[in-house]
Short mmCIF file of C-alpha atoms in Angstrom, two decimals:
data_model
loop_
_atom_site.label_atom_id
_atom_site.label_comp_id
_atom_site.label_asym_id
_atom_site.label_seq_id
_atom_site.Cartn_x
_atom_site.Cartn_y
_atom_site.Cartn_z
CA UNK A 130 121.60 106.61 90.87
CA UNK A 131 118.68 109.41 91.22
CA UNK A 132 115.17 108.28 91.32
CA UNK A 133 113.95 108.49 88.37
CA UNK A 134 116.93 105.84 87.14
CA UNK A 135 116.10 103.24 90.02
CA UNK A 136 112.18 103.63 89.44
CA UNK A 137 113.29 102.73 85.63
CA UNK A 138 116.12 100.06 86.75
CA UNK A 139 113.60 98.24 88.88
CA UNK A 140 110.71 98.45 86.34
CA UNK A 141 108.31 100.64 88.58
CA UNK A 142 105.71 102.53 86.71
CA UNK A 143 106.74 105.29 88.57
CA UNK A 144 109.22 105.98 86.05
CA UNK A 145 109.48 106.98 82.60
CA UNK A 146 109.51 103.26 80.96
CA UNK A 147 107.53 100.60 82.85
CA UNK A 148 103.66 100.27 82.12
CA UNK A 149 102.30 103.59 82.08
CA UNK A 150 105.70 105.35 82.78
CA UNK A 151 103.78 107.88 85.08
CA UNK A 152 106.89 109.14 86.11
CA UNK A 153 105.93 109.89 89.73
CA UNK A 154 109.80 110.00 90.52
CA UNK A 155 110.76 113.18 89.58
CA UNK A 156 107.70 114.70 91.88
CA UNK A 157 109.42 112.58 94.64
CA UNK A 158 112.31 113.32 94.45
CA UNK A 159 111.91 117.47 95.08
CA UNK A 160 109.57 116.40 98.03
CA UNK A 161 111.76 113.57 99.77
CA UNK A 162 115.58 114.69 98.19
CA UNK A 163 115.98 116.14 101.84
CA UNK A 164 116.06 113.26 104.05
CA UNK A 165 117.10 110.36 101.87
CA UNK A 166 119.95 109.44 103.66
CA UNK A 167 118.31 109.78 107.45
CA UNK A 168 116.71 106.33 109.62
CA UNK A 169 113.44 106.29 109.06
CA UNK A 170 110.16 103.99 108.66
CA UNK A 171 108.24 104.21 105.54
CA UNK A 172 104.76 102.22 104.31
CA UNK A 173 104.04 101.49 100.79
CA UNK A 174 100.03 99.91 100.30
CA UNK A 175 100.12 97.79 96.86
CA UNK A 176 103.46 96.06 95.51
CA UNK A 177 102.88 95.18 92.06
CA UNK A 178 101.18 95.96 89.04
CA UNK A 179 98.34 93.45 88.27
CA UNK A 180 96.36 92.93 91.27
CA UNK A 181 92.51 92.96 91.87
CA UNK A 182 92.33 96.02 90.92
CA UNK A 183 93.50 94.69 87.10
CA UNK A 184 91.04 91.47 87.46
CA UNK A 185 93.97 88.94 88.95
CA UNK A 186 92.20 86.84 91.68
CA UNK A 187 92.80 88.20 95.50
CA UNK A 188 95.40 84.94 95.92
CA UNK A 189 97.29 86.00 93.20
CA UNK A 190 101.35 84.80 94.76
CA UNK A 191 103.32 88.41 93.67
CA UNK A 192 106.37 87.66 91.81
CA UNK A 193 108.08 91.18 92.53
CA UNK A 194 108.06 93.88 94.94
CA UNK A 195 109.44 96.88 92.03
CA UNK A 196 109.05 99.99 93.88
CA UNK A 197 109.72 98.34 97.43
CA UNK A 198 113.51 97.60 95.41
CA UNK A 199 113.24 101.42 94.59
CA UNK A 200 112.55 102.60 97.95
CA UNK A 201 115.51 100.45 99.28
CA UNK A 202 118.09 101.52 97.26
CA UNK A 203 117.11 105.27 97.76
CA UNK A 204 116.39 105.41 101.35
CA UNK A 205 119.41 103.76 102.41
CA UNK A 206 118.60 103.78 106.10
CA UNK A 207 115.06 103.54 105.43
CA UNK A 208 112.83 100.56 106.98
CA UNK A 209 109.97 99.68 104.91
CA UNK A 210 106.90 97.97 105.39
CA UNK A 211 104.55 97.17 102.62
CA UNK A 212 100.74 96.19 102.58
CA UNK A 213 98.61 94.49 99.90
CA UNK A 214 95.60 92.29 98.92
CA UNK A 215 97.87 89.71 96.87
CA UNK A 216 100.67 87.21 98.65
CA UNK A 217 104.19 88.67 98.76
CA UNK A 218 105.36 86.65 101.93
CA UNK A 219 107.85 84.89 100.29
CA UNK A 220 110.11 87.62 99.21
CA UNK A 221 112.72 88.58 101.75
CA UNK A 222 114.88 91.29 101.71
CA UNK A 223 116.95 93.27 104.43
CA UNK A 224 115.07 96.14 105.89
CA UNK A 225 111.30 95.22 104.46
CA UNK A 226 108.91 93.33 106.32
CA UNK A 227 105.47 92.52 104.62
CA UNK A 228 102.07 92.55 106.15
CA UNK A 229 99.02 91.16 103.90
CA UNK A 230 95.27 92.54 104.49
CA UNK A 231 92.44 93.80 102.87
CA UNK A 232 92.22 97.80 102.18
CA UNK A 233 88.60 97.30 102.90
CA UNK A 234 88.15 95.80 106.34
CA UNK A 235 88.64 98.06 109.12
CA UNK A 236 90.08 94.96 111.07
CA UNK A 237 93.22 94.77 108.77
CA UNK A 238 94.02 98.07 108.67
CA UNK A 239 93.98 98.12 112.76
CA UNK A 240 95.88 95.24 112.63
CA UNK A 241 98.85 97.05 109.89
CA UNK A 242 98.70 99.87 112.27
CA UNK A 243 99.00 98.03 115.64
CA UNK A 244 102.53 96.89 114.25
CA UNK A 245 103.67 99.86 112.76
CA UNK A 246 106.31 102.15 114.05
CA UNK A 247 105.52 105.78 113.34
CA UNK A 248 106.31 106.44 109.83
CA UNK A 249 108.22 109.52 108.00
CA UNK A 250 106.59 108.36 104.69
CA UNK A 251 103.26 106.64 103.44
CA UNK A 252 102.35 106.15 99.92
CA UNK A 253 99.18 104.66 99.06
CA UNK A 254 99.69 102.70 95.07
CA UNK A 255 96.93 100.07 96.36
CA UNK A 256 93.51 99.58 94.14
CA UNK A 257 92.59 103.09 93.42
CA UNK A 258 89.11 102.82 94.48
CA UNK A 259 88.38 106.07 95.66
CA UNK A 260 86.80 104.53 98.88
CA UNK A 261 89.99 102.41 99.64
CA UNK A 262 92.16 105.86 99.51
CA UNK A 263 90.19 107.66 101.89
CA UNK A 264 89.38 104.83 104.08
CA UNK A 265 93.10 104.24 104.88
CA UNK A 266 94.00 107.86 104.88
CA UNK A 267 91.05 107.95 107.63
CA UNK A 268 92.94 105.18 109.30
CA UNK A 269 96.43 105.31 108.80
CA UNK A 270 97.22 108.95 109.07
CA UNK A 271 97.62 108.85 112.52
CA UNK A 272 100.91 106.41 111.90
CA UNK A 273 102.79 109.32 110.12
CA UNK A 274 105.18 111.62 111.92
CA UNK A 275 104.87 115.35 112.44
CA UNK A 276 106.16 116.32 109.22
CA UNK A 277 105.69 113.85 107.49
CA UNK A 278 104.11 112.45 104.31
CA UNK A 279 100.80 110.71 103.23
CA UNK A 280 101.06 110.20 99.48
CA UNK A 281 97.97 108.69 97.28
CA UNK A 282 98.60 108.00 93.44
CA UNK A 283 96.97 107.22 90.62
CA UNK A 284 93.43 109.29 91.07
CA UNK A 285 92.75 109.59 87.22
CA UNK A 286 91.47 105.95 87.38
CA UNK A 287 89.13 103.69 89.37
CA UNK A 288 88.56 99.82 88.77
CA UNK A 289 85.57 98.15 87.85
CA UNK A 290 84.42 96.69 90.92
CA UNK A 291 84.55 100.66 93.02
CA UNK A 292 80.49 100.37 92.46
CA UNK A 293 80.49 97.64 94.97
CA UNK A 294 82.09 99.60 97.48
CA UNK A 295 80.18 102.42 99.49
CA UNK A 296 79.80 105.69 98.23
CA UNK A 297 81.97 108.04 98.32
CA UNK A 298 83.28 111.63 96.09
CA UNK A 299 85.94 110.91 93.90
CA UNK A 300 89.50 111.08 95.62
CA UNK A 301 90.79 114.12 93.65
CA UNK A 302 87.92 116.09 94.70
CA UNK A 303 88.16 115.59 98.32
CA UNK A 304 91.33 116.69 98.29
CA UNK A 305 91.06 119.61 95.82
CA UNK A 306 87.87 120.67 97.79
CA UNK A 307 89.99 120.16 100.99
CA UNK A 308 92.88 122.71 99.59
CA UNK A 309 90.08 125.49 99.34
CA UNK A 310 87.73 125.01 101.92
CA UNK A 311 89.87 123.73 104.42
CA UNK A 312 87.48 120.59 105.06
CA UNK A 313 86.80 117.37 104.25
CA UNK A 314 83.91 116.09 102.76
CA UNK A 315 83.75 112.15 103.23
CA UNK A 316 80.53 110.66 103.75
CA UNK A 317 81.39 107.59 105.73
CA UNK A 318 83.27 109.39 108.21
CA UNK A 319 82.23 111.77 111.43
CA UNK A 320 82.43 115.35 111.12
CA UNK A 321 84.51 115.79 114.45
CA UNK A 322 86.79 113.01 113.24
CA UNK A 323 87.47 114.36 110.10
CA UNK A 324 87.33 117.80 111.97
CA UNK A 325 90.59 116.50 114.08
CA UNK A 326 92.14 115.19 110.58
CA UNK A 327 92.53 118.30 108.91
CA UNK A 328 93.59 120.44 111.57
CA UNK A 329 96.82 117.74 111.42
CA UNK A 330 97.71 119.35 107.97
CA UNK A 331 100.21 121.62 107.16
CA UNK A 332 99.94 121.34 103.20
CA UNK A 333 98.68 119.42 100.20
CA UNK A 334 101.24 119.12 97.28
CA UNK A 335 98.77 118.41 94.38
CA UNK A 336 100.16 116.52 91.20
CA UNK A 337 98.69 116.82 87.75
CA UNK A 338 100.42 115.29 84.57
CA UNK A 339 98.93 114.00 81.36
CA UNK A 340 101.02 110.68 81.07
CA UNK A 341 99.50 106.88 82.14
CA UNK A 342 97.67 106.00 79.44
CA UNK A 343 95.19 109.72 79.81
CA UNK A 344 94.67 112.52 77.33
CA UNK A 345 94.54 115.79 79.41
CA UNK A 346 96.21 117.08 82.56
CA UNK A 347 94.40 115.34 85.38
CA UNK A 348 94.87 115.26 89.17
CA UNK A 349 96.96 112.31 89.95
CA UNK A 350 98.47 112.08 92.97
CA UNK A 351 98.29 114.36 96.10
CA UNK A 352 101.40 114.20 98.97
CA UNK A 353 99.87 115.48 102.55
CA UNK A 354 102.15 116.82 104.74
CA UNK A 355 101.38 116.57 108.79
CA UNK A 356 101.78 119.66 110.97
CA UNK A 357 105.80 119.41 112.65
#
């Protein structure tokens, strides 16, 4: 099966049926078509639809891991970790390990990245706060190989509660400020730090569709690629 089938087999909204069918899938696979059947370690933050970021309390027990099932069936070879707020230590399954933390405490993220191999593949689908994204870009990017990928989804939306966070530019910005200026602009973050991040990157795929629920073509998703 090709990914766009799996993501719609396993019910992941990045297909073309589940939730808002964002179909993410077909972006993928041109990106990721070229080393699907290689050994690698790969990171996805956020597991399930319906988490804080949707109102569900931060204890909320996971009942599914959709894309995780994805991943597994399309990488093969693949290990994969995966990170998130809610409780999905009870579902076992052979080359995925689970870590739970918070996206914003430093501490966690340390923590994720202390027991992290280095990664091929990264794909942020946590809360979508626009502070979350570029917090753990800030800290995890480091974990992904030369050539590798750091993905983010879902920019077109933010929840509620991303006015109790620190200030920050939207996500899409950043990055589409990033592509022409060669810079980042990140207010939390030193200058020489985010000096040292950019001169990591080789390119920044920028997605725009107009499907998830959203009227107009929007910025969506970006996939940042690390210098080989």
């Amino acid at each position: 099966m090709e990914l766009v089938e799996l993501a719609d087999h396993f019910q992941t909204d990045k297909g073309t049926r589940t939730g808002h069918a964002h179909n993410y899938a077909v972006f993928y696979s041109f990106l990721f078509e070229s080393f699907r059947h290689e050994a690698f370690s790969m990171l996805e933050i956020g597991l399930q639809r319906g988490g804080v970021e949707a109102g569900a309390s931060k204890d909320r027990v996971g009942s599914d891991v959709p894309s995780i099932r994805t991943w597994l069936d399309y990488f093969p070879k693949a290990e994969i970790f995966g990170f998130d707020l809610s409780d999905f230590s009870h579902i076992h399954l052979d080359r995925f390990r689970f870590f739970r933390g918070d996206l914003g405490r430093g501490e966690d993220l340390d923590r994720l990245a202390g027991n992290l191999p280095d990664l091929k593949l990264l794909i942020d689908d946590g809360s979508h706060a626009s502070f979350h994204q570029q917090f753990a870009f800030l800290k995890l990017f480091h974990k992904v190989k030369p050539g590798g990928f750091y993905v983010i989804e879902d920019f077109h939306w933010q929840p509620p509660f991303e006015t109790d966070l620190p200030p920050c530019h939207k996500s899409a910005k950043v990055f589409e400020d990033f592509v022409e200026t060669g810079r980042f602009d990140i207010p939390f973050a030193h200058p020489d730090y985010l000096a040292a991040v950019a001169s990591q990157i080789q390119h920044v795929f920028i997605h725009r569709n107009n499907r998830g629920g959203i009227d107009s073509w929007q910025t969506k998703m970006v996939a940042i690629q690390k210098k080989a």
